[in-house]
């Protein structure tokens, strides 16, 4: 297949921000005397802040609305991401090599503001022709809407798009959109990413494979 586009997830795929999301949430939870470990947080990776905020309100009986919890987390995350967000090893160099041969975009469950705080620090947005965030679609991953919109904005059919993802929900979304999916085990174990067409240990390995084979 002559692939013409690459659509990337952002958090946990291009940028090592999942620990920042986790720490921002833990800081908010501490205000309500809630403490959880890293293993507990793994179930929320790849899901929207809204889902976690609603769970805290509904099931953990936090005395605050989901809207308030989400806003507190966002403010905390923006401050932390603007200081600590960093691309995974090799990502910047390989994006620079790939951008001349592919149309490239991002499809992220993060909000416009969350993504902007990452780009403020990393400047990765300069590599992409389109960036689709949670604010632009009605249904987030694992629904395919985000990837369908990204391919449309790139002017490409879905079957000529590669996707690089790190979460089961993202892999499912891209496969349902009809795309060829490369998964990376930055955030989830290989067994949870079996729906992907290929699985790599690192983002650098996935991008290098694209560069070498296409």
PDB file of C-alpha atoms in Angstrom:
ATOM      1  CA  UNK A   1       0.000   0.000   0.000  1.00  0.00           C
ATOM      2  CA  UNK A   2       1.223   3.470  -0.895  1.00  0.00           C
ATOM      3  CA  UNK A   3       0.499   5.298   2.341  1.00  0.00           C
ATOM      4  CA  UNK A   4       0.233   9.058   2.038  1.00  0.00           C
ATOM      5  CA  UNK A   5      -0.599  10.209   5.558  1.00  0.00           C
ATOM      6  CA  UNK A   6       0.288   9.543   9.182  1.00  0.00           C
ATOM      7  CA  UNK A   7      -2.002  10.457  12.063  1.00  0.00           C
ATOM      8  CA  UNK A   8      -0.523  10.371  15.541  1.00  0.00           C
ATOM      9  CA  UNK A   9      -1.988  10.242  18.985  1.00  0.00           C
ATOM     10  CA  UNK A  10      -0.298  12.836  21.201  1.00  0.00           C
ATOM     11  CA  UNK A  11      -0.129  11.902  24.895  1.00  0.00           C
ATOM     12  CA  UNK A  12       1.880   8.763  25.507  1.00  0.00           C
ATOM     13  CA  UNK A  13       2.704   8.408  21.810  1.00  0.00           C
ATOM     14  CA  UNK A  14       4.699  11.457  20.756  1.00  0.00           C
ATOM     15  CA  UNK A  15       5.092  13.109  24.140  1.00  0.00           C
ATOM     16  CA  UNK A  16       5.724  11.575  27.549  1.00  0.00           C
ATOM     17  CA  UNK A  17       2.799  13.339  29.211  1.00  0.00           C
ATOM     18  CA  UNK A  18       0.859  10.456  30.754  1.00  0.00           C
ATOM     19  CA  UNK A  19       2.829  10.794  34.035  1.00  0.00           C
ATOM     20  CA  UNK A  20       1.995  14.516  34.032  1.00  0.00           C
ATOM     21  CA  UNK A  21      -1.718  13.793  33.550  1.00  0.00           C
ATOM     22  CA  UNK A  22      -1.493  11.260  36.389  1.00  0.00           C
ATOM     23  CA  UNK A  23       0.301  13.606  38.774  1.00  0.00           C
ATOM     24  CA  UNK A  24      -2.105  16.449  38.002  1.00  0.00           C
ATOM     25  CA  UNK A  25      -5.067  14.216  38.819  1.00  0.00           C
ATOM     26  CA  UNK A  26      -3.409  12.913  41.983  1.00  0.00           C
ATOM     27  CA  UNK A  27      -2.831  16.480  43.131  1.00  0.00           C
ATOM     28  CA  UNK A  28      -6.526  17.288  42.665  1.00  0.00           C
ATOM     29  CA  UNK A  29      -7.608  14.067  44.388  1.00  0.00           C
ATOM     30  CA  UNK A  30      -5.393  14.841  47.369  1.00  0.00           C
ATOM     31  CA  UNK A  31      -7.556  17.901  48.023  1.00  0.00           C
ATOM     32  CA  UNK A  32     -10.388  15.449  48.762  1.00  0.00           C
ATOM     33  CA  UNK A  33      -8.249  12.976  50.744  1.00  0.00           C
ATOM     34  CA  UNK A  34      -8.185  10.424  47.933  1.00  0.00           C
ATOM     35  CA  UNK A  35      -4.991   8.493  47.283  1.00  0.00           C
ATOM     36  CA  UNK A  36      -4.450   5.987  44.467  1.00  0.00           C
ATOM     37  CA  UNK A  37      -1.410   4.237  43.057  1.00  0.00           C
ATOM     38  CA  UNK A  38      -0.013   4.244  39.543  1.00  0.00           C
ATOM     39  CA  UNK A  39      -1.612   0.871  38.782  1.00  0.00           C
ATOM     40  CA  UNK A  40      -5.076   2.299  39.498  1.00  0.00           C
ATOM     41  CA  UNK A  41      -4.451   5.182  37.110  1.00  0.00           C
ATOM     42  CA  UNK A  42      -3.528   2.891  34.199  1.00  0.00           C
ATOM     43  CA  UNK A  43      -7.206   2.161  33.527  1.00  0.00           C
ATOM     44  CA  UNK A  44      -7.753   5.834  32.637  1.00  0.00           C
ATOM     45  CA  UNK A  45      -4.915   6.208  30.132  1.00  0.00           C
ATOM     46  CA  UNK A  46      -6.342   7.010  26.711  1.00  0.00           C
ATOM     47  CA  UNK A  47      -9.686   8.096  28.155  1.00  0.00           C
ATOM     48  CA  UNK A  48     -10.913  11.660  28.446  1.00  0.00           C
ATOM     49  CA  UNK A  49     -10.682  13.760  31.593  1.00  0.00           C
ATOM     50  CA  UNK A  50     -14.465  13.939  31.569  1.00  0.00           C
ATOM     51  CA  UNK A  51     -14.806  10.190  32.079  1.00  0.00           C
ATOM     52  CA  UNK A  52     -12.473  10.206  35.085  1.00  0.00           C
ATOM     53  CA  UNK A  53     -14.060  13.313  36.601  1.00  0.00           C
ATOM     54  CA  UNK A  54     -17.545  11.799  36.331  1.00  0.00           C
ATOM     55  CA  UNK A  55     -16.302   8.582  37.934  1.00  0.00           C
ATOM     56  CA  UNK A  56     -14.845  10.497  40.881  1.00  0.00           C
ATOM     57  CA  UNK A  57     -18.110  12.327  41.403  1.00  0.00           C
ATOM     58  CA  UNK A  58     -20.418   9.351  40.903  1.00  0.00           C
ATOM     59  CA  UNK A  59     -18.572   6.342  42.305  1.00  0.00           C
ATOM     60  CA  UNK A  60     -16.050   7.827  44.713  1.00  0.00           C
ATOM     61  CA  UNK A  61     -18.522  10.403  46.064  1.00  0.00           C
ATOM     62  CA  UNK A  62     -16.124  13.335  45.780  1.00  0.00           C
ATOM     63  CA  UNK A  63     -18.028  16.412  47.039  1.00  0.00           C
ATOM     64  CA  UNK A  64     -17.444  18.388  43.849  1.00  0.00           C
ATOM     65  CA  UNK A  65     -18.990  18.418  40.401  1.00  0.00           C
ATOM     66  CA  UNK A  66     -17.304  16.715  37.470  1.00  0.00           C
ATOM     67  CA  UNK A  67     -17.001  20.140  35.833  1.00  0.00           C
ATOM     68  CA  UNK A  68     -15.117  21.565  38.810  1.00  0.00           C
ATOM     69  CA  UNK A  69     -12.824  18.538  39.097  1.00  0.00           C
ATOM     70  CA  UNK A  70     -12.034  18.700  35.406  1.00  0.00           C
ATOM     71  CA  UNK A  71     -11.260  22.413  35.565  1.00  0.00           C
ATOM     72  CA  UNK A  72      -8.969  21.980  38.585  1.00  0.00           C
ATOM     73  CA  UNK A  73      -7.104  19.195  36.839  1.00  0.00           C
ATOM     74  CA  UNK A  74      -6.747  21.216  33.633  1.00  0.00           C
ATOM     75  CA  UNK A  75      -5.243  24.205  35.412  1.00  0.00           C
ATOM     76  CA  UNK A  76      -2.806  21.965  37.280  1.00  0.00           C
ATOM     77  CA  UNK A  77      -1.895  20.055  34.127  1.00  0.00           C
ATOM     78  CA  UNK A  78      -1.302  23.192  32.065  1.00  0.00           C
ATOM     79  CA  UNK A  79       1.221  24.490  34.573  1.00  0.00           C
ATOM     80  CA  UNK A  80       3.016  21.150  34.798  1.00  0.00           C
ATOM     81  CA  UNK A  81       2.996  20.405  31.054  1.00  0.00           C
ATOM     82  CA  UNK A  82       4.321  23.847  30.170  1.00  0.00           C
ATOM     83  CA  UNK A  83       7.335  23.046  32.341  1.00  0.00           C
ATOM     84  CA  UNK A  84       7.878  19.296  32.003  1.00  0.00           C
ATOM     85  CA  UNK A  85       6.362  18.004  28.722  1.00  0.00           C
ATOM     86  CA  UNK A  86       8.982  16.386  26.485  1.00  0.00           C
ATOM     87  CA  UNK A  87       8.913  14.282  23.301  1.00  0.00           C
ATOM     88  CA  UNK A  88       9.965  10.658  23.485  1.00  0.00           C
ATOM     89  CA  UNK A  89      13.506   9.889  22.360  1.00  0.00           C
ATOM     90  CA  UNK A  90      14.003  10.221  18.606  1.00  0.00           C
ATOM     91  CA  UNK A  91      10.541  11.605  17.866  1.00  0.00           C
ATOM     92  CA  UNK A  92      11.555  15.113  16.777  1.00  0.00           C
ATOM     93  CA  UNK A  93      14.280  13.922  14.415  1.00  0.00           C
ATOM     94  CA  UNK A  94      12.063  11.309  12.773  1.00  0.00           C
ATOM     95  CA  UNK A  95       9.099  13.664  12.403  1.00  0.00           C
ATOM     96  CA  UNK A  96      11.449  16.004  10.585  1.00  0.00           C
ATOM     97  CA  UNK A  97      12.415  13.212   8.193  1.00  0.00           C
ATOM     98  CA  UNK A  98       8.836  12.030   7.628  1.00  0.00           C
ATOM     99  CA  UNK A  99       7.174  15.401   7.039  1.00  0.00           C
ATOM    100  CA  UNK A 100       8.594  15.752   3.525  1.00  0.00           C
ATOM    101  CA  UNK A 101       7.005  12.485   2.347  1.00  0.00           C
ATOM    102  CA  UNK A 102       3.705  12.357   4.242  1.00  0.00           C
ATOM    103  CA  UNK A 103       0.811  14.575   5.180  1.00  0.00           C
ATOM    104  CA  UNK A 104       0.756  14.404   8.958  1.00  0.00           C
ATOM    105  CA  UNK A 105      -1.824  15.102  11.630  1.00  0.00           C
ATOM    106  CA  UNK A 106      -2.644  14.580  15.286  1.00  0.00           C
ATOM    107  CA  UNK A 107      -5.824  13.091  16.762  1.00  0.00           C
ATOM    108  CA  UNK A 108      -5.927  13.474  20.534  1.00  0.00           C
ATOM    109  CA  UNK A 109      -8.523  13.030  23.261  1.00  0.00           C
ATOM    110  CA  UNK A 110      -6.948  16.076  24.916  1.00  0.00           C
ATOM    111  CA  UNK A 111      -8.695  19.437  24.794  1.00  0.00           C
ATOM    112  CA  UNK A 112      -7.449  22.381  22.741  1.00  0.00           C
ATOM    113  CA  UNK A 113      -5.941  23.942  25.863  1.00  0.00           C
ATOM    114  CA  UNK A 114      -4.271  20.726  27.037  1.00  0.00           C
ATOM    115  CA  UNK A 115      -2.679  20.211  23.636  1.00  0.00           C
ATOM    116  CA  UNK A 116      -1.624  23.857  23.466  1.00  0.00           C
ATOM    117  CA  UNK A 117       0.211  23.571  26.790  1.00  0.00           C
ATOM    118  CA  UNK A 118       2.209  20.643  25.383  1.00  0.00           C
ATOM    119  CA  UNK A 119       2.995  22.461  22.150  1.00  0.00           C
ATOM    120  CA  UNK A 120       4.060  25.543  24.093  1.00  0.00           C
ATOM    121  CA  UNK A 121       6.899  23.485  25.545  1.00  0.00           C
ATOM    122  CA  UNK A 122       7.708  21.058  22.707  1.00  0.00           C
ATOM    123  CA  UNK A 123       6.874  23.014  19.495  1.00  0.00           C
ATOM    124  CA  UNK A 124       5.840  19.710  17.880  1.00  0.00           C
ATOM    125  CA  UNK A 125       2.773  21.309  16.294  1.00  0.00           C
ATOM    126  CA  UNK A 126       5.028  22.743  13.580  1.00  0.00           C
ATOM    127  CA  UNK A 127       5.305  19.285  11.991  1.00  0.00           C
ATOM    128  CA  UNK A 128       1.573  18.803  11.359  1.00  0.00           C
ATOM    129  CA  UNK A 129      -0.956  19.953   8.769  1.00  0.00           C
ATOM    130  CA  UNK A 130      -3.925  19.341  11.071  1.00  0.00           C
ATOM    131  CA  UNK A 131      -4.545  18.797  14.782  1.00  0.00           C
ATOM    132  CA  UNK A 132      -7.874  17.322  15.903  1.00  0.00           C
ATOM    133  CA  UNK A 133      -8.702  17.615  19.607  1.00  0.00           C
ATOM    134  CA  UNK A 134     -11.536  16.555  21.892  1.00  0.00           C
ATOM    135  CA  UNK A 135     -13.229  19.920  21.350  1.00  0.00           C
ATOM    136  CA  UNK A 136     -13.775  19.199  17.653  1.00  0.00           C
ATOM    137  CA  UNK A 137     -15.824  15.975  17.731  1.00  0.00           C
ATOM    138  CA  UNK A 138     -18.953  14.716  19.476  1.00  0.00           C
ATOM    139  CA  UNK A 139     -17.562  11.263  20.269  1.00  0.00           C
ATOM    140  CA  UNK A 140     -14.036  10.653  21.539  1.00  0.00           C
ATOM    141  CA  UNK A 141     -11.900   7.543  21.130  1.00  0.00           C
ATOM    142  CA  UNK A 142     -12.708   4.627  21.010  1.00  0.00           C
ATOM    143  CA  UNK A 143     -15.212   6.038  18.503  1.00  0.00           C
ATOM    144  CA  UNK A 144     -13.594   6.577  15.073  1.00  0.00           C
ATOM    145  CA  UNK A 145     -14.841  10.170  14.660  1.00  0.00           C
ATOM    146  CA  UNK A 146     -11.538  11.828  15.506  1.00  0.00           C
ATOM    147  CA  UNK A 147      -9.561   9.811  12.969  1.00  0.00           C
ATOM    148  CA  UNK A 148     -12.200  10.251  10.300  1.00  0.00           C
ATOM    149  CA  UNK A 149     -12.071  14.018  10.776  1.00  0.00           C
ATOM    150  CA  UNK A 150      -8.265  14.074  10.741  1.00  0.00           C
ATOM    151  CA  UNK A 151      -8.078  12.156   7.461  1.00  0.00           C
ATOM    152  CA  UNK A 152     -10.740  14.414   5.944  1.00  0.00           C
ATOM    153  CA  UNK A 153      -8.802  17.515   6.948  1.00  0.00           C
ATOM    154  CA  UNK A 154      -5.648  16.021   5.445  1.00  0.00           C
ATOM    155  CA  UNK A 155      -7.557  15.409   2.210  1.00  0.00           C
ATOM    156  CA  UNK A 156      -6.913  11.653   2.315  1.00  0.00           C
ATOM    157  CA  UNK A 157      -8.961   8.464   2.194  1.00  0.00           C
ATOM    158  CA  UNK A 158      -8.698   6.441   5.385  1.00  0.00           C
ATOM    159  CA  UNK A 159      -7.079   3.441   3.699  1.00  0.00           C
ATOM    160  CA  UNK A 160      -3.965   5.449   2.800  1.00  0.00           C
ATOM    161  CA  UNK A 161      -3.428   6.632   6.382  1.00  0.00           C
ATOM    162  CA  UNK A 162      -1.111   5.120   8.966  1.00  0.00           C
ATOM    163  CA  UNK A 163      -1.847   5.680  12.649  1.00  0.00           C
ATOM    164  CA  UNK A 164       0.525   5.566  15.627  1.00  0.00           C
ATOM    165  CA  UNK A 165      -1.203   4.957  18.975  1.00  0.00           C
ATOM    166  CA  UNK A 166      -0.400   3.910  22.538  1.00  0.00           C
ATOM    167  CA  UNK A 167      -3.809   2.993  24.008  1.00  0.00           C
ATOM    168  CA  UNK A 168      -6.386   0.255  23.359  1.00  0.00           C
ATOM    169  CA  UNK A 169      -9.133   2.851  22.880  1.00  0.00           C
ATOM    170  CA  UNK A 170      -7.030   4.713  20.327  1.00  0.00           C
ATOM    171  CA  UNK A 171      -6.160   1.541  18.442  1.00  0.00           C
ATOM    172  CA  UNK A 172      -9.844   0.583  18.331  1.00  0.00           C
ATOM    173  CA  UNK A 173     -10.811   4.037  17.057  1.00  0.00           C
ATOM    174  CA  UNK A 174      -8.253   3.967  14.253  1.00  0.00           C
ATOM    175  CA  UNK A 175      -9.119   0.420  13.185  1.00  0.00           C
ATOM    176  CA  UNK A 176     -12.823   1.297  13.062  1.00  0.00           C
ATOM    177  CA  UNK A 177     -11.874   4.247  10.855  1.00  0.00           C
ATOM    178  CA  UNK A 178     -10.278   1.775   8.434  1.00  0.00           C
ATOM    179  CA  UNK A 179      -6.643   2.701   9.015  1.00  0.00           C
ATOM    180  CA  UNK A 180      -3.420   0.705   9.390  1.00  0.00           C
ATOM    181  CA  UNK A 181      -2.357   0.970  13.026  1.00  0.00           C
ATOM    182  CA  UNK A 182       1.056   0.866  14.660  1.00  0.00           C
ATOM    183  CA  UNK A 183       0.867   0.559  18.440  1.00  0.00           C
ATOM    184  CA  UNK A 184       3.608   1.412  20.919  1.00  0.00           C
ATOM    185  CA  UNK A 185       3.888  -0.050  24.405  1.00  0.00           C
ATOM    186  CA  UNK A 186       4.742   3.234  26.134  1.00  0.00           C
ATOM    187  CA  UNK A 187       1.609   3.151  28.298  1.00  0.00           C
ATOM    188  CA  UNK A 188      -0.035  -0.268  27.916  1.00  0.00           C
ATOM    189  CA  UNK A 189       1.247  -3.850  27.681  1.00  0.00           C
ATOM    190  CA  UNK A 190       1.429  -5.564  24.306  1.00  0.00           C
ATOM    191  CA  UNK A 191      -1.429  -7.957  25.077  1.00  0.00           C
ATOM    192  CA  UNK A 192      -3.884  -5.053  25.376  1.00  0.00           C
ATOM    193  CA  UNK A 193      -2.889  -3.692  21.945  1.00  0.00           C
ATOM    194  CA  UNK A 194      -3.430  -6.858  19.891  1.00  0.00           C
ATOM    195  CA  UNK A 195      -5.962  -5.164  17.613  1.00  0.00           C
ATOM    196  CA  UNK A 196      -3.110  -3.136  16.088  1.00  0.00           C
ATOM    197  CA  UNK A 197      -1.487  -4.269  12.842  1.00  0.00           C
ATOM    198  CA  UNK A 198       2.028  -3.914  14.251  1.00  0.00           C
ATOM    199  CA  UNK A 199       3.317  -3.373  17.786  1.00  0.00           C
ATOM    200  CA  UNK A 200       6.567  -1.657  18.740  1.00  0.00           C
ATOM    201  CA  UNK A 201       8.351  -1.186  22.039  1.00  0.00           C
ATOM    202  CA  UNK A 202       9.012   2.531  21.526  1.00  0.00           C
ATOM    203  CA  UNK A 203       7.710   5.434  19.461  1.00  0.00           C
ATOM    204  CA  UNK A 204      11.140   5.799  17.911  1.00  0.00           C
ATOM    205  CA  UNK A 205      10.964   2.206  16.648  1.00  0.00           C
ATOM    206  CA  UNK A 206       7.528   2.786  15.110  1.00  0.00           C
ATOM    207  CA  UNK A 207       8.550   5.984  13.326  1.00  0.00           C
ATOM    208  CA  UNK A 208      11.799   4.413  12.149  1.00  0.00           C
ATOM    209  CA  UNK A 209       9.821   1.504  10.665  1.00  0.00           C
ATOM    210  CA  UNK A 210       7.662   3.947   8.710  1.00  0.00           C
ATOM    211  CA  UNK A 211      10.736   5.803   7.454  1.00  0.00           C
ATOM    212  CA  UNK A 212      12.512   2.588   6.426  1.00  0.00           C
ATOM    213  CA  UNK A 213       9.537   0.904   4.760  1.00  0.00           C
ATOM    214  CA  UNK A 214       7.550   3.688   3.140  1.00  0.00           C
TER     215      UNK A 214
END
